[in-house]
Tab-separated table of C-alpha atoms in Angstrom:
chain	number	residue	atom	x	y	z
H	671	THR	CA	-26.045	-7.376	-20.569
H	672	HIS	CA	-24.373	-6.259	-17.359
H	673	LYS	CA	-24.446	-7.087	-13.694
H	674	THR	CA	-22.884	-5.287	-10.789
H	675	HIS	CA	-20.400	-7.256	-8.727
H	676	LYS	CA	-19.730	-5.595	-5.406
H	677	GLY	CA	-16.300	-5.670	-3.835
H	678	ILE	CA	-14.254	-6.583	-6.903
H	679	SER	CA	-11.783	-4.361	-8.720
H	680	SER	CA	-12.150	-3.512	-12.395
H	681	ALA	CA	-8.865	-5.308	-13.141
H	682	ARG	CA	-10.108	-8.519	-11.498
H	683	LEU	CA	-13.448	-8.314	-13.312
H	684	THR	CA	-11.656	-7.768	-16.616
H	685	ASN	CA	-9.604	-10.891	-15.979
H	686	MET	CA	-12.699	-12.920	-15.100
H	687	LEU	CA	-14.557	-11.815	-18.234
H	688	SER	CA	-11.645	-12.437	-20.585
H	689	ASP	CA	-11.015	-15.869	-19.014
H	690	THR	CA	-14.684	-16.785	-19.422
H	691	CYS	CA	-14.636	-15.724	-23.079
H	692	ASN	CA	-11.495	-17.787	-23.618
H	693	GLN	CA	-13.160	-20.837	-22.047
H	694	LEU	CA	-16.205	-20.421	-24.283
H	695	TYR	CA	-13.818	-20.643	-27.226
H	696	LEU	CA	-12.333	-23.809	-25.626
H	697	ASN	CA	-9.082	-21.859	-25.236
H	698	LYS	CA	-8.849	-21.389	-29.012
H	699	PRO	CA	-10.307	-17.917	-29.708
H	700	GLY	CA	-11.854	-17.679	-33.133
H	701	ASP	CA	-12.569	-13.968	-32.971
H	702	ASP	CA	-11.545	-10.799	-31.138
H	703	THR	CA	-12.761	-10.210	-27.591
H	704	THR	CA	-12.656	-6.734	-26.056
H	705	VAL	CA	-13.408	-6.066	-22.402
H	706	ALA	CA	-13.869	-2.550	-21.014
H	707	THR	CA	-14.508	-2.270	-17.283
H	708	VAL	CA	-15.318	0.806	-15.221
H	709	ARG	CA	-15.914	0.772	-11.489
H	710	ILE	CA	-17.384	3.784	-9.678
H	711	VAL	CA	-16.635	3.853	-5.966
H	712	PRO	CA	-17.161	6.344	-3.137
H	713	GLN	CA	-14.181	8.222	-1.735
H	714	LYS	CA	-11.917	5.892	0.227
H	715	ILE	CA	-9.029	7.431	2.153
H	716	VAL	CA	-5.961	5.466	3.207
H	717	SER	CA	-3.342	7.136	5.409
H	718	LEU	CA	0.144	5.654	5.701
H	719	TYR	CA	2.748	6.732	8.245
H	720	SER	CA	6.413	5.713	8.206
H	721	GLY	CA	9.555	7.086	9.847
H	722	PRO	CA	10.289	9.006	13.046
H	723	PRO	CA	10.234	12.809	12.697
H	724	VAL	CA	13.560	14.633	12.725
H	725	ASP	CA	12.549	16.344	15.976
H	726	PRO	CA	11.125	13.910	18.583
H	727	ASN	CA	9.071	16.811	19.952
H	728	ASN	CA	6.900	16.446	16.846
H	729	ASP	CA	5.876	12.859	17.632
H	730	GLU	CA	2.518	13.827	19.098
H	731	ARG	CA	1.679	16.329	16.340
H	732	LEU	CA	2.562	13.785	13.649
H	733	VAL	CA	0.382	11.048	15.141
H	734	THR	CA	-2.493	13.477	15.764
H	735	GLU	CA	-2.438	14.662	12.137
H	736	PHE	CA	-2.073	11.082	10.881
H	737	MET	CA	-5.161	9.992	12.821
H	738	MET	CA	-7.330	12.953	11.741
H	739	PRO	CA	-8.468	11.806	8.257
H	740	GLU	CA	-11.226	9.234	8.015
H	741	GLY	CA	-10.475	5.864	6.460
H	742	LYS	CA	-7.869	3.156	6.909
H	743	LYS	CA	-4.599	3.603	8.782
H	744	ILE	CA	-1.308	1.863	7.953
H	745	VAL	CA	1.890	2.203	10.002
H	746	CYS	CA	5.186	0.924	8.568
H	747	GLY	CA	8.313	0.476	10.667
H	748	GLY	CA	9.153	-0.548	14.217
H	749	SER	CA	10.091	2.937	15.397
H	750	SER	CA	6.965	4.402	13.814
H	751	ALA	CA	4.770	1.779	15.469
H	752	THR	CA	6.386	2.472	18.841
H	753	ILE	CA	5.685	6.195	18.473
H	754	VAL	CA	2.034	5.595	17.515
H	755	SER	CA	1.589	3.139	20.380
H	756	ARG	CA	3.037	5.605	22.892
H	757	VAL	CA	1.084	8.647	21.693
H	758	LEU	CA	-2.217	6.773	21.427
H	759	LYS	CA	-1.525	4.981	24.714
H	760	GLU	CA	-2.394	1.675	23.066
H	761	PRO	CA	-0.432	-1.577	23.263
H	762	LEU	CA	1.805	-2.700	20.405
H	763	THR	CA	1.599	-6.467	20.050
H	764	PRO	CA	4.079	-8.154	17.690
H	765	SER	CA	2.932	-11.165	15.697
H	766	LEU	CA	5.013	-14.306	15.978
H	767	GLU	CA	3.404	-15.832	12.894
H	768	TYR	CA	5.655	-15.800	9.833
H	769	ILE	CA	3.170	-16.118	6.976
H	770	ASP	CA	5.852	-15.487	4.343
H	771	PRO	CA	9.568	-16.075	5.045
H	772	GLU	CA	10.500	-13.201	2.718
H	773	ILE	CA	8.294	-10.637	4.485
H	774	PRO	CA	8.630	-9.702	8.190
H	775	PRO	CA	5.490	-10.375	10.265
H	776	THR	CA	2.915	-7.724	11.060
H	777	ALA	CA	1.934	-6.380	14.478
H	778	VAL	CA	-1.203	-5.010	16.110
H	779	ILE	CA	-2.192	-1.605	17.534
H	780	PRO	CA	-5.941	-1.504	18.286
H	781	SER	CA	-6.738	1.775	16.468
H	782	ILE	CA	-4.565	0.966	13.424
H	783	ASP	CA	-5.752	-1.214	10.539
H	784	LEU	CA	-2.304	-2.562	9.642
H	785	VAL	CA	1.113	-2.378	11.328
H	786	THR	CA	4.112	-3.702	9.401
H	787	GLU	CA	7.900	-3.671	9.335
H	788	GLY	CA	9.433	-0.836	7.348
H	789	VAL	CA	11.843	-0.959	4.407
H	790	ILE	CA	11.553	-4.612	3.352
H	791	THR	CA	7.760	-4.608	3.490
H	792	LEU	CA	7.416	-1.234	1.735
H	793	LYS	CA	9.838	-2.312	-1.012
H	794	LYS	CA	7.831	-5.493	-1.670
H	795	ALA	CA	4.562	-3.545	-1.664
H	796	VAL	CA	5.978	-1.039	-4.167
H	797	ASP	CA	7.123	-3.921	-6.396
H	798	ILE	CA	3.559	-5.283	-6.498
H	799	ILE	CA	2.043	-1.847	-7.142
H	800	ARG	CA	4.570	-1.194	-9.911
H	801	GLY	CA	3.545	-4.457	-11.563
H	802	TYR	CA	-0.098	-3.418	-11.352
H	803	VAL	CA	0.541	0.036	-12.826
H	804	GLU	CA	2.489	-1.501	-15.710
H	805	ASN	CA	-0.153	-4.176	-16.385
H	806	PRO	CA	-3.382	-3.950	-14.331
H	807	THR	CA	-4.735	-7.280	-15.612
H	808	ASP	CA	-1.568	-9.322	-15.033
H	809	LYS	CA	-2.684	-12.469	-13.201
H	810	THR	CA	0.642	-12.822	-11.385
H	811	VAL	CA	0.169	-9.369	-9.837
H	812	ILE	CA	-3.310	-10.306	-8.617
H	813	GLU	CA	-1.903	-13.533	-7.155
H	814	LYS	CA	0.775	-11.567	-5.268
H	815	MET	CA	-1.879	-9.180	-3.897
H	816	ASP	CA	-3.961	-12.072	-2.613
H	817	LYS	CA	-1.244	-13.307	-0.263
H	818	LYS	CA	-1.621	-12.614	3.458
H	819	ASN	CA	1.732	-10.967	4.195
H	820	GLY	CA	2.074	-7.288	5.122
H	821	ALA	CA	3.365	-6.163	1.712
H	822	ALA	CA	0.512	-7.848	-0.146
H	823	ILE	CA	-2.080	-6.330	2.197
H	824	ILE	CA	-0.596	-2.845	1.713
H	825	ALA	CA	-0.570	-3.244	-2.078
H	826	LYS	CA	-4.096	-4.658	-2.257
H	827	THR	CA	-5.449	-1.923	0.023
H	828	LEU	CA	-3.821	0.868	-1.978
H	829	ILE	CA	-4.820	-0.559	-5.348
H	830	GLU	CA	-8.327	-1.851	-4.666
H	831	ASP	CA	-9.617	-0.002	-1.611
H	832	CYS	CA	-8.226	3.516	-1.982
H	833	THR	CA	-9.152	6.641	-3.945
H	834	HIS	CA	-7.225	9.164	-1.801
H	835	PHE	CA	-3.795	8.338	-0.392
H	836	TYR	CA	-2.238	10.461	2.353
H	837	MET	CA	1.422	9.886	3.253
H	838	PHE	CA	2.895	11.008	6.571
H	839	ILE	CA	6.675	10.750	6.330
H	840	GLY	CA	9.199	11.141	9.141
H	841	GLN	CA	12.563	12.237	7.767
H	842	LYS	CA	14.922	11.067	10.492
H	843	ILE	CA	17.535	8.951	8.708
H	844	ASN	CA	18.108	5.420	9.983
H	845	PRO	CA	21.788	4.510	9.342
H	846	ALA	CA	20.648	0.992	8.444
H	847	HIS	CA	18.650	2.467	5.555
H	848	GLN	CA	21.588	4.405	4.140
H	849	ASN	CA	23.093	3.599	0.749
H	850	PRO	CA	26.775	4.612	0.535
H	851	ASP	CA	26.318	5.449	-3.149
H	852	LEU	CA	23.688	8.085	-2.361
H	853	PRO	CA	23.947	11.566	-0.832
H	854	VAL	CA	24.082	11.519	2.962
H	855	ASP	CA	20.576	12.993	3.311
H	856	LEU	CA	18.848	10.515	0.998
H	857	SER	CA	17.913	7.148	2.513
H	858	ILE	CA	16.671	4.000	0.814
H	859	LYS	CA	13.311	4.378	2.578
H	860	MET	CA	12.849	7.902	1.212
H	861	ILE	CA	13.509	6.630	-2.311
H	862	ILE	CA	10.892	3.911	-1.793
H	863	MET	CA	8.388	6.468	-0.484
H	864	ASP	CA	9.049	8.733	-3.481
H	865	GLU	CA	8.393	5.837	-5.854
H	866	LEU	CA	5.235	4.893	-3.961
H	867	PHE	CA	3.981	8.474	-4.331
H	868	ALA	CA	4.667	8.470	-8.089
H	869	LEU	CA	3.107	5.036	-8.647
H	870	MET	CA	-0.057	5.922	-6.785
H	871	GLU	CA	-0.448	9.028	-8.911
H	872	LYS	CA	-0.006	6.912	-12.047
H	873	ALA	CA	-2.662	4.549	-10.687
H	874	GLY	CA	-5.102	7.477	-10.717
H	875	LYS	CA	-5.236	8.100	-6.964
H	876	VAL	CA	-5.365	11.510	-5.316
H	877	VAL	CA	-2.061	11.566	-3.424
H	878	LYS	CA	-0.820	13.980	-0.759
H	879	ARG	CA	2.272	13.756	1.404
H	880	LYS	CA	3.510	15.588	4.443
H	881	TYR	CA	7.027	15.526	5.864
H	882	TYR	CA	8.071	15.838	9.507
């Protein structure tokens, strides 16, 4: 017997089914239980932009190309948000609400689905996505995704509401993102973006990235 359940990921449904089976056994399974879940979804594109371009003259081209694909838009980083706000001629409104003390608050640009801080938020999002890739049915990962901070929203969007992931990456190095143990042209943010690219591929997404 099967029923469709709209709006829920296969990992969540797997958890629900296995939990229900466990409860029917009164938490003392007397036999094996196997759950196989497949979810077929239409193409869902998510575009993420982070980092100023090396040449400021490319600001407008970057934002134009970032806005071209259909689907959801995510901007990470204060400088990136300022560029998008200026090019789109839309206000950037910071949020003063600290939902999670470990994650910087989000902001608002009318045409953008999510605007967040940069390195800290991206690092936390990558941590959640890594946990999902390593164990898609881990309840603690699902709990982290269900939080309302910027990192959790990024992770949940990329895991549960994305089939195609397009990355728009500005390569201007922020000295604050520099690790003295790394080559001068390799910033912490770029390492995070590289890991995000690899994790999304492992998660079965179609991933493309473009540098500026």
